[in-house]
PDB file of C-alpha atoms in Angstrom:
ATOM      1  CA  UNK A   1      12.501 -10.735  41.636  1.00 55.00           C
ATOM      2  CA  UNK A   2       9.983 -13.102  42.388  1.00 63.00           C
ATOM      3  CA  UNK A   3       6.122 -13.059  40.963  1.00 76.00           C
ATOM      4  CA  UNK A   4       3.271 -14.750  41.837  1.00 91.00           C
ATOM      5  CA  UNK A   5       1.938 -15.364  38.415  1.00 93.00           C
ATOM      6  CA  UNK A   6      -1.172 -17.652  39.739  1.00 94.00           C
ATOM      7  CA  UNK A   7      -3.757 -14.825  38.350  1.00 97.00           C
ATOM      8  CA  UNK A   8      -2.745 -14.960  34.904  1.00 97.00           C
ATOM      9  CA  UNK A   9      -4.954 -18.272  35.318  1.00 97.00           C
ATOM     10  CA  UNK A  10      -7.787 -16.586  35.296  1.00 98.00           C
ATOM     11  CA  UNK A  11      -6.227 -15.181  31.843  1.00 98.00           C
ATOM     12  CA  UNK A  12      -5.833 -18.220  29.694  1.00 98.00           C
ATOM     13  CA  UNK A  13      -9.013 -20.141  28.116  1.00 98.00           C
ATOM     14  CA  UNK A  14      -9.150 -23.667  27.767  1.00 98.00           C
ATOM     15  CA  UNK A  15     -10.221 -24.890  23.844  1.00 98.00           C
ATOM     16  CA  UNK A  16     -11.126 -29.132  24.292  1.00 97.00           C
ATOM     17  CA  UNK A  17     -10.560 -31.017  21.210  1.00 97.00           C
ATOM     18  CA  UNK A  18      -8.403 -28.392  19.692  1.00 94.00           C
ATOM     19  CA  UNK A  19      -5.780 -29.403  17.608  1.00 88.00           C
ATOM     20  CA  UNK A  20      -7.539 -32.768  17.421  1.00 88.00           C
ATOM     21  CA  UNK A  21      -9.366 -34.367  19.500  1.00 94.00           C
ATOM     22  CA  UNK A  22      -8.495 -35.622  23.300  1.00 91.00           C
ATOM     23  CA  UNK A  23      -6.025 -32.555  23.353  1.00 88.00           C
ATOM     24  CA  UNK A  24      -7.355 -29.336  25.425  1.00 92.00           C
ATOM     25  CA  UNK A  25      -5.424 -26.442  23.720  1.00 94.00           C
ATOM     26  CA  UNK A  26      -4.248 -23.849  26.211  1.00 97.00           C
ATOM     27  CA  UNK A  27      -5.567 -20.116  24.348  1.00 97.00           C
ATOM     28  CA  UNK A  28      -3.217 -17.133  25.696  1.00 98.00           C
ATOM     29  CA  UNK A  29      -5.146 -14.544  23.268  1.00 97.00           C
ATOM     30  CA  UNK A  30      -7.228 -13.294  26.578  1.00 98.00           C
ATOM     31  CA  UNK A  31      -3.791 -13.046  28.140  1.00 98.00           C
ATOM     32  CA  UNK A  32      -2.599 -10.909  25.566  1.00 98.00           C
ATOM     33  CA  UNK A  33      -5.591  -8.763  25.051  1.00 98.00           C
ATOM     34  CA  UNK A  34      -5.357  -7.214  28.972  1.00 98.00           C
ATOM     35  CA  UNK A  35      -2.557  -5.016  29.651  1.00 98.00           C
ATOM     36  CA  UNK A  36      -1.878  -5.407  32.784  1.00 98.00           C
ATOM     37  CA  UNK A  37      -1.955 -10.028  32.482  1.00 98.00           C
ATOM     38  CA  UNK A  38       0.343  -9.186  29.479  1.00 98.00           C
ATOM     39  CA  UNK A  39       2.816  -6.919  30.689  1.00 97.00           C
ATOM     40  CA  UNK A  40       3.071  -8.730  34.005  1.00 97.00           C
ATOM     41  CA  UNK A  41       3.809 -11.849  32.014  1.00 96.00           C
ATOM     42  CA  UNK A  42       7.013 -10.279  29.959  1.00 96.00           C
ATOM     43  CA  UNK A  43       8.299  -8.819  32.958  1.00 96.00           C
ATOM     44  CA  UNK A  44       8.210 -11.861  35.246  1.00 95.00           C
ATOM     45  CA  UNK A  45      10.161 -13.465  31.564  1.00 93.00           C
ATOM     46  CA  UNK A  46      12.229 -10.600  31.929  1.00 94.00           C
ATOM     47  CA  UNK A  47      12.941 -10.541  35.548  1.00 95.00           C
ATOM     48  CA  UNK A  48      13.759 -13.963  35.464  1.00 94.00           C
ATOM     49  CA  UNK A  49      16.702 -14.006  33.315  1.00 95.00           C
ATOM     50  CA  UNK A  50      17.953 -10.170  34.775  1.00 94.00           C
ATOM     51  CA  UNK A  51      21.723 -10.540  35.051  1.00 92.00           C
ATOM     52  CA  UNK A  52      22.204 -13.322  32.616  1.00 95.00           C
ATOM     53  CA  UNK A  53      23.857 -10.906  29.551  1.00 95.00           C
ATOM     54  CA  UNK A  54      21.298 -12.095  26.976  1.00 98.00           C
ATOM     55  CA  UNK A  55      22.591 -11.310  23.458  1.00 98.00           C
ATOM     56  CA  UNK A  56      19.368 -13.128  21.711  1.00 98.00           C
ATOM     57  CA  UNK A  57      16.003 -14.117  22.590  1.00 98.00           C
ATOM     58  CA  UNK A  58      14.652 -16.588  20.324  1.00 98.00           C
ATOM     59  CA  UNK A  59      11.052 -17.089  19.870  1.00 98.00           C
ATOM     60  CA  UNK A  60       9.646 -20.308  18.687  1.00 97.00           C
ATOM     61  CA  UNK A  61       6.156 -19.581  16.398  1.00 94.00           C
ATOM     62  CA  UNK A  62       4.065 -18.998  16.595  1.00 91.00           C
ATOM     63  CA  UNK A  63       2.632 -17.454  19.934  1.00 95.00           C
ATOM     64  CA  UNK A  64       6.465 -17.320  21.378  1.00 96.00           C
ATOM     65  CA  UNK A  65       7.284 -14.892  18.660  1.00 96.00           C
ATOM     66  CA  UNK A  66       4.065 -12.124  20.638  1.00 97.00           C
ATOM     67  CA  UNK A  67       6.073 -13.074  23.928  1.00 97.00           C
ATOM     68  CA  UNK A  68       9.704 -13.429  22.809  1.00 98.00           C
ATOM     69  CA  UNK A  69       9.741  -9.877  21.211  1.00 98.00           C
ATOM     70  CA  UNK A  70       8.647  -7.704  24.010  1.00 98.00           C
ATOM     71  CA  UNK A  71      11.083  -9.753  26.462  1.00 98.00           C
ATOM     72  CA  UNK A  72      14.065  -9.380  23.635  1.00 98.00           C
ATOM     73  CA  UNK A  73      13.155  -5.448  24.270  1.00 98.00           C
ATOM     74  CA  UNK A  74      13.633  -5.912  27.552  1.00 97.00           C
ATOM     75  CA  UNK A  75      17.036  -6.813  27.151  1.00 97.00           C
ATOM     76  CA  UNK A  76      18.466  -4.184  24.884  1.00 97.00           C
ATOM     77  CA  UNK A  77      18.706  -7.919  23.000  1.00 98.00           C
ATOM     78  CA  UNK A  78      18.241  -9.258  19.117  1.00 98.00           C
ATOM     79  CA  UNK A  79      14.825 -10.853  18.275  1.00 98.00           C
ATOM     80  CA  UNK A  80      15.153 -13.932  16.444  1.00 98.00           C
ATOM     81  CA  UNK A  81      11.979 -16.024  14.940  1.00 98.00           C
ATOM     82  CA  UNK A  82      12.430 -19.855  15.128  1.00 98.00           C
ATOM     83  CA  UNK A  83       9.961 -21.007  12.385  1.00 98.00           C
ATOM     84  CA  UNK A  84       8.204 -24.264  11.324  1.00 94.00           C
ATOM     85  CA  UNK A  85       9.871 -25.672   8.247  1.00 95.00           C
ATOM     86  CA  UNK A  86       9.528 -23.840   4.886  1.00 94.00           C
ATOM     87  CA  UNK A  87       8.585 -20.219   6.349  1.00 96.00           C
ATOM     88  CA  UNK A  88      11.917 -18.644   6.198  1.00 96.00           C
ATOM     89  CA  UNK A  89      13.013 -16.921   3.167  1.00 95.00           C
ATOM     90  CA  UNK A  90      17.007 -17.566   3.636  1.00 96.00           C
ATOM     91  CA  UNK A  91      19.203 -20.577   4.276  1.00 97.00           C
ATOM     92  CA  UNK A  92      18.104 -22.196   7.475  1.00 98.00           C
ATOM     93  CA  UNK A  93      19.363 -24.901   9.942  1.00 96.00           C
ATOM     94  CA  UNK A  94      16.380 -27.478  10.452  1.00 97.00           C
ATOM     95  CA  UNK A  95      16.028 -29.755  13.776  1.00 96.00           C
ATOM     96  CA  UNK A  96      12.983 -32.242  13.654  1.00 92.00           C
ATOM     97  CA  UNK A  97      11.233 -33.704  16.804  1.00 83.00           C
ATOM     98  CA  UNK A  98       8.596 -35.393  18.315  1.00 69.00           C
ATOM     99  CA  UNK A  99       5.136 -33.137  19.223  1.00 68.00           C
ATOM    100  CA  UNK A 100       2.382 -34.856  21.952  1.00 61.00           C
ATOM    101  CA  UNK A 101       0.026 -35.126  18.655  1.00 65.00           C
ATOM    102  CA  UNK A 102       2.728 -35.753  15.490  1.00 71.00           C
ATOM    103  CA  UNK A 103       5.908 -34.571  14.317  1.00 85.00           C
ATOM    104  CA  UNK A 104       7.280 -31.131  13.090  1.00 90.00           C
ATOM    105  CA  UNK A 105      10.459 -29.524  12.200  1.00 96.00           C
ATOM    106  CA  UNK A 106      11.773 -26.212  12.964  1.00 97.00           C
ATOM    107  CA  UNK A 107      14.228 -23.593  11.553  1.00 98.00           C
ATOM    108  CA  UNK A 108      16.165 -20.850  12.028  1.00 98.00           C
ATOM    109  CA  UNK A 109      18.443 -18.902   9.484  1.00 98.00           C
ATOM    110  CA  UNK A 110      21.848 -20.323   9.351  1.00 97.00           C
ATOM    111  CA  UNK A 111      23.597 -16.722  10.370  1.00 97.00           C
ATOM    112  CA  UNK A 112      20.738 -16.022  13.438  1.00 97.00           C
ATOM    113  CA  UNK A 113      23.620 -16.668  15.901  1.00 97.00           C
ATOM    114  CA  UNK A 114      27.364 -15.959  16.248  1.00 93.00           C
ATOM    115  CA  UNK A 115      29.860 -18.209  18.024  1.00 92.00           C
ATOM    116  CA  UNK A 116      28.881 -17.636  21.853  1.00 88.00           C
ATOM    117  CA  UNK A 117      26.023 -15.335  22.014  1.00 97.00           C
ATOM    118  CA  UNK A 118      23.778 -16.503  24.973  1.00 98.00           C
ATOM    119  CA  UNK A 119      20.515 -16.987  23.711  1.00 98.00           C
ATOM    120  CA  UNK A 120      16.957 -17.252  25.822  1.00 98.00           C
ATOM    121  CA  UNK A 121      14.538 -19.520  24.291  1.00 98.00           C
ATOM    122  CA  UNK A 122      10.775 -18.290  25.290  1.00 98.00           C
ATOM    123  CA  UNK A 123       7.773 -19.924  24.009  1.00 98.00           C
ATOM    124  CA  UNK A 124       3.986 -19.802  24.996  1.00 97.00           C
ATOM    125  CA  UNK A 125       3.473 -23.599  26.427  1.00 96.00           C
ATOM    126  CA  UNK A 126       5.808 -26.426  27.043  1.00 96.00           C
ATOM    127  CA  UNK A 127       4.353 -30.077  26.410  1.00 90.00           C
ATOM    128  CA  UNK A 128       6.464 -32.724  25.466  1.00 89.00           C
ATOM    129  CA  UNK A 129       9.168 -30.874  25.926  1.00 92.00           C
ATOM    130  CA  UNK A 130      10.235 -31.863  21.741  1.00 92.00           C
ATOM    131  CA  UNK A 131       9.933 -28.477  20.611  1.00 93.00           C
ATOM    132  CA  UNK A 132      12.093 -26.463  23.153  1.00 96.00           C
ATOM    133  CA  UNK A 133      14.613 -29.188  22.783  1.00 96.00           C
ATOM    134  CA  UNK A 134      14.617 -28.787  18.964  1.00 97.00           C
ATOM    135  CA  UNK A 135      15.212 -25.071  20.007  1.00 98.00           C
ATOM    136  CA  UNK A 136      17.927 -25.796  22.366  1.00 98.00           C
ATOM    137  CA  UNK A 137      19.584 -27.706  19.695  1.00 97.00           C
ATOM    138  CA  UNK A 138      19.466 -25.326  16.888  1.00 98.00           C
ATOM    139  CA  UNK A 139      21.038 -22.566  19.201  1.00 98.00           C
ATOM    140  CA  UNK A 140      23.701 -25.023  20.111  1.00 97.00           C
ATOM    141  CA  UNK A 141      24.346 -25.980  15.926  1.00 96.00           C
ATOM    142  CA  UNK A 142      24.586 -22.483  15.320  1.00 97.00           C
ATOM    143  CA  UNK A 143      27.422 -22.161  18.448  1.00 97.00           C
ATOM    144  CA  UNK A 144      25.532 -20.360  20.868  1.00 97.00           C
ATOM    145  CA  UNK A 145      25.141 -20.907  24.582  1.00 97.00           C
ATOM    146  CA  UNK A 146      21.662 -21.375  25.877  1.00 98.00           C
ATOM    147  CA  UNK A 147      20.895 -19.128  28.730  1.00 98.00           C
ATOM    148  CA  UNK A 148      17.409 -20.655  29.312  1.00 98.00           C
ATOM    149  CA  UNK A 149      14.196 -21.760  27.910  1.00 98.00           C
ATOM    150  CA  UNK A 150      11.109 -19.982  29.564  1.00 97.00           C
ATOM    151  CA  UNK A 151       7.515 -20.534  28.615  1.00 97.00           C
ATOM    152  CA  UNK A 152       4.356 -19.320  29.863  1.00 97.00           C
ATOM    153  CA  UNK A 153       2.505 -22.489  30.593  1.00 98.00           C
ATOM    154  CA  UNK A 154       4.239 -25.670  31.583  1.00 98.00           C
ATOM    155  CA  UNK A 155       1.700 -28.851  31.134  1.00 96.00           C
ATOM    156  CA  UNK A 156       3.277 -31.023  33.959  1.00 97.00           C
ATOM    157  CA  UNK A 157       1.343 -34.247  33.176  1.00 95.00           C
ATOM    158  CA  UNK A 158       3.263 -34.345  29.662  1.00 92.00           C
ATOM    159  CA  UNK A 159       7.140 -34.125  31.115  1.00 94.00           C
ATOM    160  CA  UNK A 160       8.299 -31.838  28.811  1.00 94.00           C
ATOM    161  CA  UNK A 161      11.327 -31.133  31.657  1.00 96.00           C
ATOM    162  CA  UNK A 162      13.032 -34.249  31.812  1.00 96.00           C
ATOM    163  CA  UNK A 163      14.089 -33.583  27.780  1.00 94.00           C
ATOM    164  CA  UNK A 164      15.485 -30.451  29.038  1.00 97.00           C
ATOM    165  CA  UNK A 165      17.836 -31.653  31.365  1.00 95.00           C
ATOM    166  CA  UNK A 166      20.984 -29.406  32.529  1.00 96.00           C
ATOM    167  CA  UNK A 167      19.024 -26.508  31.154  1.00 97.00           C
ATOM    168  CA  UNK A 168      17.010 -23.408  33.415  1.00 97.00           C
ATOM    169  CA  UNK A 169      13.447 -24.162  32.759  1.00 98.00           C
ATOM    170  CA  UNK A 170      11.678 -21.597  33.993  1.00 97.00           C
ATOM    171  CA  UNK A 171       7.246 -21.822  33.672  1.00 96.00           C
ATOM    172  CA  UNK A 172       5.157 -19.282  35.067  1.00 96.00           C
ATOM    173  CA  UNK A 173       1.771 -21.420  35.216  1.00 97.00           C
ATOM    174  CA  UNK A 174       1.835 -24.908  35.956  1.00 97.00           C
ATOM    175  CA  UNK A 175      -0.816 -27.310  34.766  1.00 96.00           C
TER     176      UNK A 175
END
């Protein structure tokens, strides 16, 4: 089903300088504080991917995990938390990459995945496109078959897409 998700626009608050400064940080906490922007938001997710037998939804933190886990309802499907390096209390697979503003590594616990479940990757914003790849590649370490990555925001200027290639990349706002 398609959604015009245009309004949730008027839903997300623009923060200049923030992480550092040049960078205008895209703030989804009015988004998630109406009902009606938030719940429209994890059913478009939802809708999106209807049909695909999801097994997992993966959330990457820290904002993915508030999306992820309402979609991974949704699906009748496993939450898993992809975490920044050092926040998981088990044995973990690690995948660094490249951020717009630095580097970072992320993690997931080695036994998150079986051999073929079909895992959706949803995260708040896609940039550079570094941390949804470093999803994409801990799903397919762990044997699993990537569904799709799906984000809320998608900051066009920064080509996140092109490291994403051959997967469905699905954004419901475009800047």
């Amino acid at each position: 089903m398609a959604h015009d998700a245009s309004w949730l626009k008027d839903h997300i608050r623009d923060i200049p300088d923030f992480p550092k400064p040049g960078v205008v940080f895209k703030d989804i906490t009015p988004l998630l504080a109406d009902v009606d922007a938030f719940r429209f938001a994890v059913d478009a997710i939802a809708d999106h991917f209807a049909g695909n037998d999801v097994h997992k939804v993966l959330g990457v933190e820290a904002r993915g995990f508030i999306i992820a886990a309402p979609v991974a309802y949704r699906f009748g499907a496993g939450f898993i938390p992809i975490r920044k390096a050092g926040k998981l209390p088990w044995r973990v697979l690690s995948h660094s990459y490249q951020l717009e503003y630095g580097t970072d590594q992320l993690d997931v616990h080695e036994d998150a995945l079986t051999r073929d479940d079909r895992a959706l990757i949803v995260d708040d914003v896609l940039e550079t496109g570094g941390t949804s790849a470093a999803a994409v590649e801990l799903v397919r370490k762990l044997g699993g078959d990537v569904v799709g990555v799906q984000v809320l925001i998608e900051l066009s200027a920064l080509a996140g897409r092109k490291r994403l290639s051959g997967i469905d990349v699905v954004s419901e706002l475009v800047y």
